[in-house]
Short mmCIF file of N, CA, C and O in Angstrom, two decimals:
data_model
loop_
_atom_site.label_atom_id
_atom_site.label_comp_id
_atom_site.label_asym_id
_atom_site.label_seq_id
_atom_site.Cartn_x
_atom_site.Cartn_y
_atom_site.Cartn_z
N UNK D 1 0.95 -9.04 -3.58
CA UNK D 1 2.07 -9.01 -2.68
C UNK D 1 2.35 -7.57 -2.22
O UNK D 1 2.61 -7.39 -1.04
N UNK D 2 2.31 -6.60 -3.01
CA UNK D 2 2.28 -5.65 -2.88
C UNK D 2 1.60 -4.54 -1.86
O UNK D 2 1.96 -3.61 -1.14
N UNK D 3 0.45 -5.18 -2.22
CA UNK D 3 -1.08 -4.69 -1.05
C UNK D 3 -0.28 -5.29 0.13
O UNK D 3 0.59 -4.58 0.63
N UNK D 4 -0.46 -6.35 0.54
CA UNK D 4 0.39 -6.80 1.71
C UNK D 4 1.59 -6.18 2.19
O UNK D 4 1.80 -6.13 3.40
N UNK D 5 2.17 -5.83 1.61
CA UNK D 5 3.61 -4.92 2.11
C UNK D 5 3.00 -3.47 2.56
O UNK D 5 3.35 -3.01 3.65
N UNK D 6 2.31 -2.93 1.94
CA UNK D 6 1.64 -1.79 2.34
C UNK D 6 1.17 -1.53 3.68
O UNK D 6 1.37 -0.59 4.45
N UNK D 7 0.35 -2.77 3.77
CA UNK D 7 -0.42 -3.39 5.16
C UNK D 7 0.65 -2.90 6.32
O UNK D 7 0.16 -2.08 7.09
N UNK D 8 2.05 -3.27 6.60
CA UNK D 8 3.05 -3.26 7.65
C UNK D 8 3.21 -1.40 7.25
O UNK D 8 3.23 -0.58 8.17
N UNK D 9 3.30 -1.01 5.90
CA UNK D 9 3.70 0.71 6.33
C UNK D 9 2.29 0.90 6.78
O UNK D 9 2.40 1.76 7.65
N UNK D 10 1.05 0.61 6.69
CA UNK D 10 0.26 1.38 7.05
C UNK D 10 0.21 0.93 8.77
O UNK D 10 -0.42 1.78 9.40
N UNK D 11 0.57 0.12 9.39
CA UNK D 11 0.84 0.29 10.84
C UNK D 11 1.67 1.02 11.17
O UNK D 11 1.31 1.65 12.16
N UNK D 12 3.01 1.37 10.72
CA UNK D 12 3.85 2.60 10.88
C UNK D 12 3.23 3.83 10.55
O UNK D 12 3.81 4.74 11.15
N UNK D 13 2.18 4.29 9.75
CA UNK D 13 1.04 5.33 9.74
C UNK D 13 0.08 5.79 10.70
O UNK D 13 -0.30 6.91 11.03
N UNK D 14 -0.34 4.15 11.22
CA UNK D 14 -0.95 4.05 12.51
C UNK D 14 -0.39 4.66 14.04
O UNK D 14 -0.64 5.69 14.67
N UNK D 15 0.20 3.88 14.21
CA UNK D 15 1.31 4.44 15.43
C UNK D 15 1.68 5.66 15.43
O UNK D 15 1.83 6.22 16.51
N UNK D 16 2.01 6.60 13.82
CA UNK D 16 2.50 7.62 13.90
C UNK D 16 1.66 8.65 14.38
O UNK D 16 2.13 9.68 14.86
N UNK D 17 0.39 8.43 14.28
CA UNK D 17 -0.65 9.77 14.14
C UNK D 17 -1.33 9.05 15.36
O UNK D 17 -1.53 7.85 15.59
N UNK D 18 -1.73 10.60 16.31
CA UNK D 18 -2.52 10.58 17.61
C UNK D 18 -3.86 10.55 17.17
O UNK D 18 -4.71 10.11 17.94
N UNK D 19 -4.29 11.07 15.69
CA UNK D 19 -5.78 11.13 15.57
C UNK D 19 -5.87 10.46 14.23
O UNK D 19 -4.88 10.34 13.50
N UNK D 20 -7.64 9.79 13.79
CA UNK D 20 -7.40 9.26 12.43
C UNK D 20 -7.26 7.85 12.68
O UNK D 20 -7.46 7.07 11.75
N UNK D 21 -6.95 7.45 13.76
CA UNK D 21 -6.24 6.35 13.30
C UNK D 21 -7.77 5.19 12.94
O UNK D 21 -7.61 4.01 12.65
N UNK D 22 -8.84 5.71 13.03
CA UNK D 22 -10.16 4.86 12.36
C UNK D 22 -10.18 4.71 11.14
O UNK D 22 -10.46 3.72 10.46
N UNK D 23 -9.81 5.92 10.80
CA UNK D 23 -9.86 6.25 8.74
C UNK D 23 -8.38 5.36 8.10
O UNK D 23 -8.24 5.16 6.89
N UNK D 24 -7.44 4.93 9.06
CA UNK D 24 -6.36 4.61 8.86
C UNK D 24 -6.89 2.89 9.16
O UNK D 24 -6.43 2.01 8.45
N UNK D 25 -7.62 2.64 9.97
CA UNK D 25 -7.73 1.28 10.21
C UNK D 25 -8.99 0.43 9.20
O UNK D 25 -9.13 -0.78 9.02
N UNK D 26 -9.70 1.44 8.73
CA UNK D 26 -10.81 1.24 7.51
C UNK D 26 -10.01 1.18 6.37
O UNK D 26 -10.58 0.47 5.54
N UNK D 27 -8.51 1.76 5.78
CA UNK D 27 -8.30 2.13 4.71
C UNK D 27 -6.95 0.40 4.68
O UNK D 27 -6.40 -0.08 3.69
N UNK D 28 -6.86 -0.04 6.05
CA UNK D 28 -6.14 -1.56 6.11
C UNK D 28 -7.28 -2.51 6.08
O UNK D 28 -6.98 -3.58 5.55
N UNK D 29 -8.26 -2.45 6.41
CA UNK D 29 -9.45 -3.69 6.30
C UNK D 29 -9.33 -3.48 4.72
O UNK D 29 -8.84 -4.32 3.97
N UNK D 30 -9.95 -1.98 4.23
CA UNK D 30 -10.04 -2.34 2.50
C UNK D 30 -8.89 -2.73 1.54
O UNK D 30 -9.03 -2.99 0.35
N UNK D 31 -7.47 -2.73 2.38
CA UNK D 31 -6.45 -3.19 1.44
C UNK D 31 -6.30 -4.80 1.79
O UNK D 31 -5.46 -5.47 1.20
N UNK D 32 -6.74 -5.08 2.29
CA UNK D 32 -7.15 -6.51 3.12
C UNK D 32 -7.96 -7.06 1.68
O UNK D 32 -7.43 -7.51 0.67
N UNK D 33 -9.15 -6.91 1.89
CA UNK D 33 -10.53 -7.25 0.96
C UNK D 33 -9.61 -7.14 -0.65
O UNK D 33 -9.34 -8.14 -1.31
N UNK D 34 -9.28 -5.96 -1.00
CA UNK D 34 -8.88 -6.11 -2.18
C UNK D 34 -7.43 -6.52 -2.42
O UNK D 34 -6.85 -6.37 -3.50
N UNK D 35 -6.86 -7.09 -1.27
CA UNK D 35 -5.16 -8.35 -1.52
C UNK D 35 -6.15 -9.14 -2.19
O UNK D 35 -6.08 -9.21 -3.42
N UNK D 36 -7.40 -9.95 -1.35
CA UNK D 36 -7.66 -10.97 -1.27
C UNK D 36 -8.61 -11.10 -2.64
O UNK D 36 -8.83 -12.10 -3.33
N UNK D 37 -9.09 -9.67 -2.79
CA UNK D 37 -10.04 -10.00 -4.49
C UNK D 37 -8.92 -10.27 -5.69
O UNK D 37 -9.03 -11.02 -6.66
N UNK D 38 -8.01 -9.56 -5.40
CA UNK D 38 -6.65 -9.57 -6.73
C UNK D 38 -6.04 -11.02 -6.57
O UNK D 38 -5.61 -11.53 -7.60
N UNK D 39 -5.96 -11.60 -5.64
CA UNK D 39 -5.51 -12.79 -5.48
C UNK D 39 -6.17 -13.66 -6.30
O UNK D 39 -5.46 -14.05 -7.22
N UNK D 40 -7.62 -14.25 -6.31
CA UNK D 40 -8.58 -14.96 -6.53
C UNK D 40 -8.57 -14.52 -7.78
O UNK D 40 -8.47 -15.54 -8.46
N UNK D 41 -8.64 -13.30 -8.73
CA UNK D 41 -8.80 -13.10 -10.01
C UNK D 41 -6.77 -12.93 -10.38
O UNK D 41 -6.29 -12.23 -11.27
N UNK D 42 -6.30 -13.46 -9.77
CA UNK D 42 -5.02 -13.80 -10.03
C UNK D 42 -4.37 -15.30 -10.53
O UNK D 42 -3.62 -15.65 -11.45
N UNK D 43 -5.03 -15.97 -9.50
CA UNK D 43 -4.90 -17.46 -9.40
C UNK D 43 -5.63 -17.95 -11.03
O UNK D 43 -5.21 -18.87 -11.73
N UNK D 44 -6.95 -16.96 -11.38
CA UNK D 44 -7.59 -17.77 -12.39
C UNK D 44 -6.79 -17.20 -13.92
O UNK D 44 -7.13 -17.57 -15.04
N UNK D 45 -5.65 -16.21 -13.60
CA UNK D 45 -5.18 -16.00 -14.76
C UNK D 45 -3.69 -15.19 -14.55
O UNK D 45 -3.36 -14.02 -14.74
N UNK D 46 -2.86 -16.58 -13.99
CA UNK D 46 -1.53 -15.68 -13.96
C UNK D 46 -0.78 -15.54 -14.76
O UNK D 46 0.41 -15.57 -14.45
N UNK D 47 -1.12 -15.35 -15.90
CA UNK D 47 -0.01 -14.98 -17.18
C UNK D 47 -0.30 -13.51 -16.55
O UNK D 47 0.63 -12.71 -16.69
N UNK D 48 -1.25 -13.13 -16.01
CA UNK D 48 -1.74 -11.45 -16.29
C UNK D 48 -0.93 -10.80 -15.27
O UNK D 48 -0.89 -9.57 -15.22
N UNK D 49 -0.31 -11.49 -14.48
CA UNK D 49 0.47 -10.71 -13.57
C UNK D 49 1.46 -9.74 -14.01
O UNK D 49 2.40 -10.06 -14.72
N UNK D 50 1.24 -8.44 -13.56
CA UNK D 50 2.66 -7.57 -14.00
C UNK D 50 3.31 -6.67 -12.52
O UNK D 50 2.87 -5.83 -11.74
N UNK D 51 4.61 -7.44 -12.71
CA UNK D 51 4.91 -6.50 -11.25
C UNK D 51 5.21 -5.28 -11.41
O UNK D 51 5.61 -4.76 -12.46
N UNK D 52 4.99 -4.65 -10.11
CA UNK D 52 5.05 -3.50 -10.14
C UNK D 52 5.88 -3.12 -9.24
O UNK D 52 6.02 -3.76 -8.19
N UNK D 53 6.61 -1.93 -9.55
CA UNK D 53 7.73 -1.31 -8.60
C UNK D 53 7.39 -0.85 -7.53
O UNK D 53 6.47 -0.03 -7.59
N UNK D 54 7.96 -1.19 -6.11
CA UNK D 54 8.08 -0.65 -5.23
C UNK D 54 9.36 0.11 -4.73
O UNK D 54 10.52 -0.25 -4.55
N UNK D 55 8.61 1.50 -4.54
CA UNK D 55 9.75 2.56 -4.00
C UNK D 55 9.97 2.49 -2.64
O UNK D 55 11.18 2.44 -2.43
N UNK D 56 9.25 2.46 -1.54
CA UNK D 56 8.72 2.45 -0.18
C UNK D 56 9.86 1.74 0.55
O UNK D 56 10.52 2.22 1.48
N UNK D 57 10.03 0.40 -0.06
CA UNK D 57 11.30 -0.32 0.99
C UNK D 57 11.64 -0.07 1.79
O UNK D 57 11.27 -0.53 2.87
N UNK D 58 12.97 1.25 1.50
CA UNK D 58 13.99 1.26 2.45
C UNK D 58 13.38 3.00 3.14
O UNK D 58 14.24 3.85 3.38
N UNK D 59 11.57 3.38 3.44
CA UNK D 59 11.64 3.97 4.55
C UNK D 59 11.79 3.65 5.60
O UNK D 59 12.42 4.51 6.21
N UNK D 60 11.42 2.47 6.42
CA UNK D 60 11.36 2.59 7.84
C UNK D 60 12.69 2.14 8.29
O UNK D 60 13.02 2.05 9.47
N UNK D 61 13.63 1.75 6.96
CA UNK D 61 15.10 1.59 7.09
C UNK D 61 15.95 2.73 8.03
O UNK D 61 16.91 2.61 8.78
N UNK D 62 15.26 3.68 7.68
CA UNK D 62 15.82 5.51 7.59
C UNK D 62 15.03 5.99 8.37
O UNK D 62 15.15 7.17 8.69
N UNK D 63 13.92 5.10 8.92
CA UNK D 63 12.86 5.84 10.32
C UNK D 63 13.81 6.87 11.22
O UNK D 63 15.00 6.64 11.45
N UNK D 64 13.12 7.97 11.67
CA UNK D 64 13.65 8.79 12.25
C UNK D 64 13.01 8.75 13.82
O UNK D 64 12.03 8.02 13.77
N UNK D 65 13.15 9.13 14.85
CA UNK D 65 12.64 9.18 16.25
C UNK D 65 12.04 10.78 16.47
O UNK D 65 11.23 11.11 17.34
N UNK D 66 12.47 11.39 15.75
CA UNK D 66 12.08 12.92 15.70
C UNK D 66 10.51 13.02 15.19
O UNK D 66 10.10 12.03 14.59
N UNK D 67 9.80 13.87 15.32
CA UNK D 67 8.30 13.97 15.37
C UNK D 67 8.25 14.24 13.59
O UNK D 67 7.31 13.78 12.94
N UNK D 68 9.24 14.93 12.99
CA UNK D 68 9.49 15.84 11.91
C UNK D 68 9.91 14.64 10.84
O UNK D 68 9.53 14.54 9.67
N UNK D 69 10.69 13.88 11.48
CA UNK D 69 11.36 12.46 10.35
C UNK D 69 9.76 11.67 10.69
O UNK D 69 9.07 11.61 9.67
N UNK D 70 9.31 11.26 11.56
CA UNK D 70 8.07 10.35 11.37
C UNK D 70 7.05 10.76 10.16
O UNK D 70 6.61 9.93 9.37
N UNK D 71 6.66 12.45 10.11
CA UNK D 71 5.86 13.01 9.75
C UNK D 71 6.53 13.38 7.97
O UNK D 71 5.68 13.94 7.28
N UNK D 72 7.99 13.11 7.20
CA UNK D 72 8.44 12.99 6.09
C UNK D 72 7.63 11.53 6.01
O UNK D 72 6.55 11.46 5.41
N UNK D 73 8.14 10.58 6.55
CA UNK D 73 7.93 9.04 6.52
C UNK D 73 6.84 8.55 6.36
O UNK D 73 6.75 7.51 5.72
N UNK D 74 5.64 9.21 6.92
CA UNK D 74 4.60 8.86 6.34
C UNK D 74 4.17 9.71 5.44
O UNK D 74 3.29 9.21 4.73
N UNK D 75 4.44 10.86 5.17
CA UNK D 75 3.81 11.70 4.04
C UNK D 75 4.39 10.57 2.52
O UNK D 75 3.60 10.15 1.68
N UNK D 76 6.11 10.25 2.52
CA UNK D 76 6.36 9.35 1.61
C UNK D 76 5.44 8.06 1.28
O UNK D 76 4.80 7.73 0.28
N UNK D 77 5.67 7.40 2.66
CA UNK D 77 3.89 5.96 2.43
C UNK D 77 2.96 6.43 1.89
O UNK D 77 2.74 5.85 0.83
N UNK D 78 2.08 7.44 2.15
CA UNK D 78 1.17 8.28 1.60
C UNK D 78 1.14 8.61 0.16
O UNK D 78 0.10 8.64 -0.50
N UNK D 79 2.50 8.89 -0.39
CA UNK D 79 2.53 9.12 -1.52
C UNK D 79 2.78 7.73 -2.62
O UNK D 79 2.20 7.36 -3.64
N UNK D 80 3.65 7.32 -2.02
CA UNK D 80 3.93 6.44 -2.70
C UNK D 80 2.61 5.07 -2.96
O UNK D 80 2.37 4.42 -3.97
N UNK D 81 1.89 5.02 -1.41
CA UNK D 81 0.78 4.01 -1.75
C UNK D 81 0.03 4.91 -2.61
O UNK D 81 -0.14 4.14 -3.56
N UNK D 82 -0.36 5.66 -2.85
CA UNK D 82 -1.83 6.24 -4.05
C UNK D 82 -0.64 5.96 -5.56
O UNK D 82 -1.25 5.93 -6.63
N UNK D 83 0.64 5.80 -5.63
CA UNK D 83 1.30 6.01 -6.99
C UNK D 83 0.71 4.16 -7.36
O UNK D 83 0.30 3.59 -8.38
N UNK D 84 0.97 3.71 -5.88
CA UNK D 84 0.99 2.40 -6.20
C UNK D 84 -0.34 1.84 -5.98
O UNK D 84 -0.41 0.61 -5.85
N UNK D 85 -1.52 2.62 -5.92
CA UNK D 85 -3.23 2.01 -5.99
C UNK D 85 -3.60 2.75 -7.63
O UNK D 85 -4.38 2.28 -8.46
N UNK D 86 -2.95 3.78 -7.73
CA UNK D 86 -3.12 4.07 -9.57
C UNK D 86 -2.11 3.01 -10.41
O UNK D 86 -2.52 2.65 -11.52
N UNK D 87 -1.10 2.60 -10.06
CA UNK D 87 -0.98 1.24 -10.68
C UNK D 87 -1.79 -0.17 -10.68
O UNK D 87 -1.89 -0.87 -11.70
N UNK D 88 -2.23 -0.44 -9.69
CA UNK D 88 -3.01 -1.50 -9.17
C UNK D 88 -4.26 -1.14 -10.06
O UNK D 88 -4.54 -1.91 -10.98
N UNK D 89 -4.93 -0.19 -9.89
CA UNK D 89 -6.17 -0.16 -10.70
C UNK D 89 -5.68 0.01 -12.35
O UNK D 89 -6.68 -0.12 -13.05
N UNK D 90 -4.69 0.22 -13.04
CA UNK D 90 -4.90 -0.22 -14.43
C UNK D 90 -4.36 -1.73 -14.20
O UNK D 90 -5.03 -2.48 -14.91
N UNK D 91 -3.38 -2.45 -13.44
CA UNK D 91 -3.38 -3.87 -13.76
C UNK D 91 -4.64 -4.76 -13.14
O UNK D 91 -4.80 -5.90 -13.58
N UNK D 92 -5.55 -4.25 -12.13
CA UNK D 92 -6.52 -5.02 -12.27
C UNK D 92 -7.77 -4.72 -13.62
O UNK D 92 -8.39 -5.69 -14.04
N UNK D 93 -7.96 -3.66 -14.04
CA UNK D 93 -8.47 -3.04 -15.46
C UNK D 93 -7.94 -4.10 -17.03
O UNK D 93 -8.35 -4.23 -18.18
N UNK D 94 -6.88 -4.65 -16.22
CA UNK D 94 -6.16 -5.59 -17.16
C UNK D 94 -6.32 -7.15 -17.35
O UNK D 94 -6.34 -7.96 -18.28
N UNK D 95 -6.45 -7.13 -15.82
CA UNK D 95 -6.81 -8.69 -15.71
C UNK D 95 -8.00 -9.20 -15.88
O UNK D 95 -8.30 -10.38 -16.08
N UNK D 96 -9.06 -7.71 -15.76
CA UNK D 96 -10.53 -8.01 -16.44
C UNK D 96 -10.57 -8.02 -17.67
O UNK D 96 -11.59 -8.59 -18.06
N UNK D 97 -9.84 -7.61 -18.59
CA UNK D 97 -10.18 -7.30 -19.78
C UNK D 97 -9.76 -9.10 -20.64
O UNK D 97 -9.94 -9.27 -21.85
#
């Protein structure tokens, strides 16, 4: 569920930046592929589910129109998705085990 929520900030990433936006549209196909691998090794063992916190929410709540608030806003997505793909990789590390 998580990966999926990501998916919508990473179009607000998209839109934000004039260049990149290939490395930005490769890095949503692979959060795509791996919703859909965590899903399938989800379904076969959901006791293993552990949620995980999301901080991200309430940025585009607080979106700014200024070049300077866009460019906080995604540096935060930025940060916050790698806090939340180093979580993802020990709970999928988990669901293999």
């Amino acid at each position: 569920m998580g990966l999926q929520e990501y998916l919508q900030y990473m179009d607000y990433v998209k839109d934000s930046y004039t260049s990149g936006k290939d490395e930005i549209e490769k890095v949503c196909e692979t959060i795509q592929n791996l919703s859909a691998d965590v899903f399938q090794r989800v379904k076969k063992n959901p006791q293993s589910v552990i949620k995980l916190e999301m901080n991200t929410k309430d940025i585009l709540s607080h979106s700014s129109d200024s070049e300077w608030g866009r460019a906080v806003n995604v540096h935060v997505i930025l940060r916050e998705f790698t806090n939340f793909m180093e979580k993802t990789y020990i709970a999928i590390r988990h669901i293999n085990e």
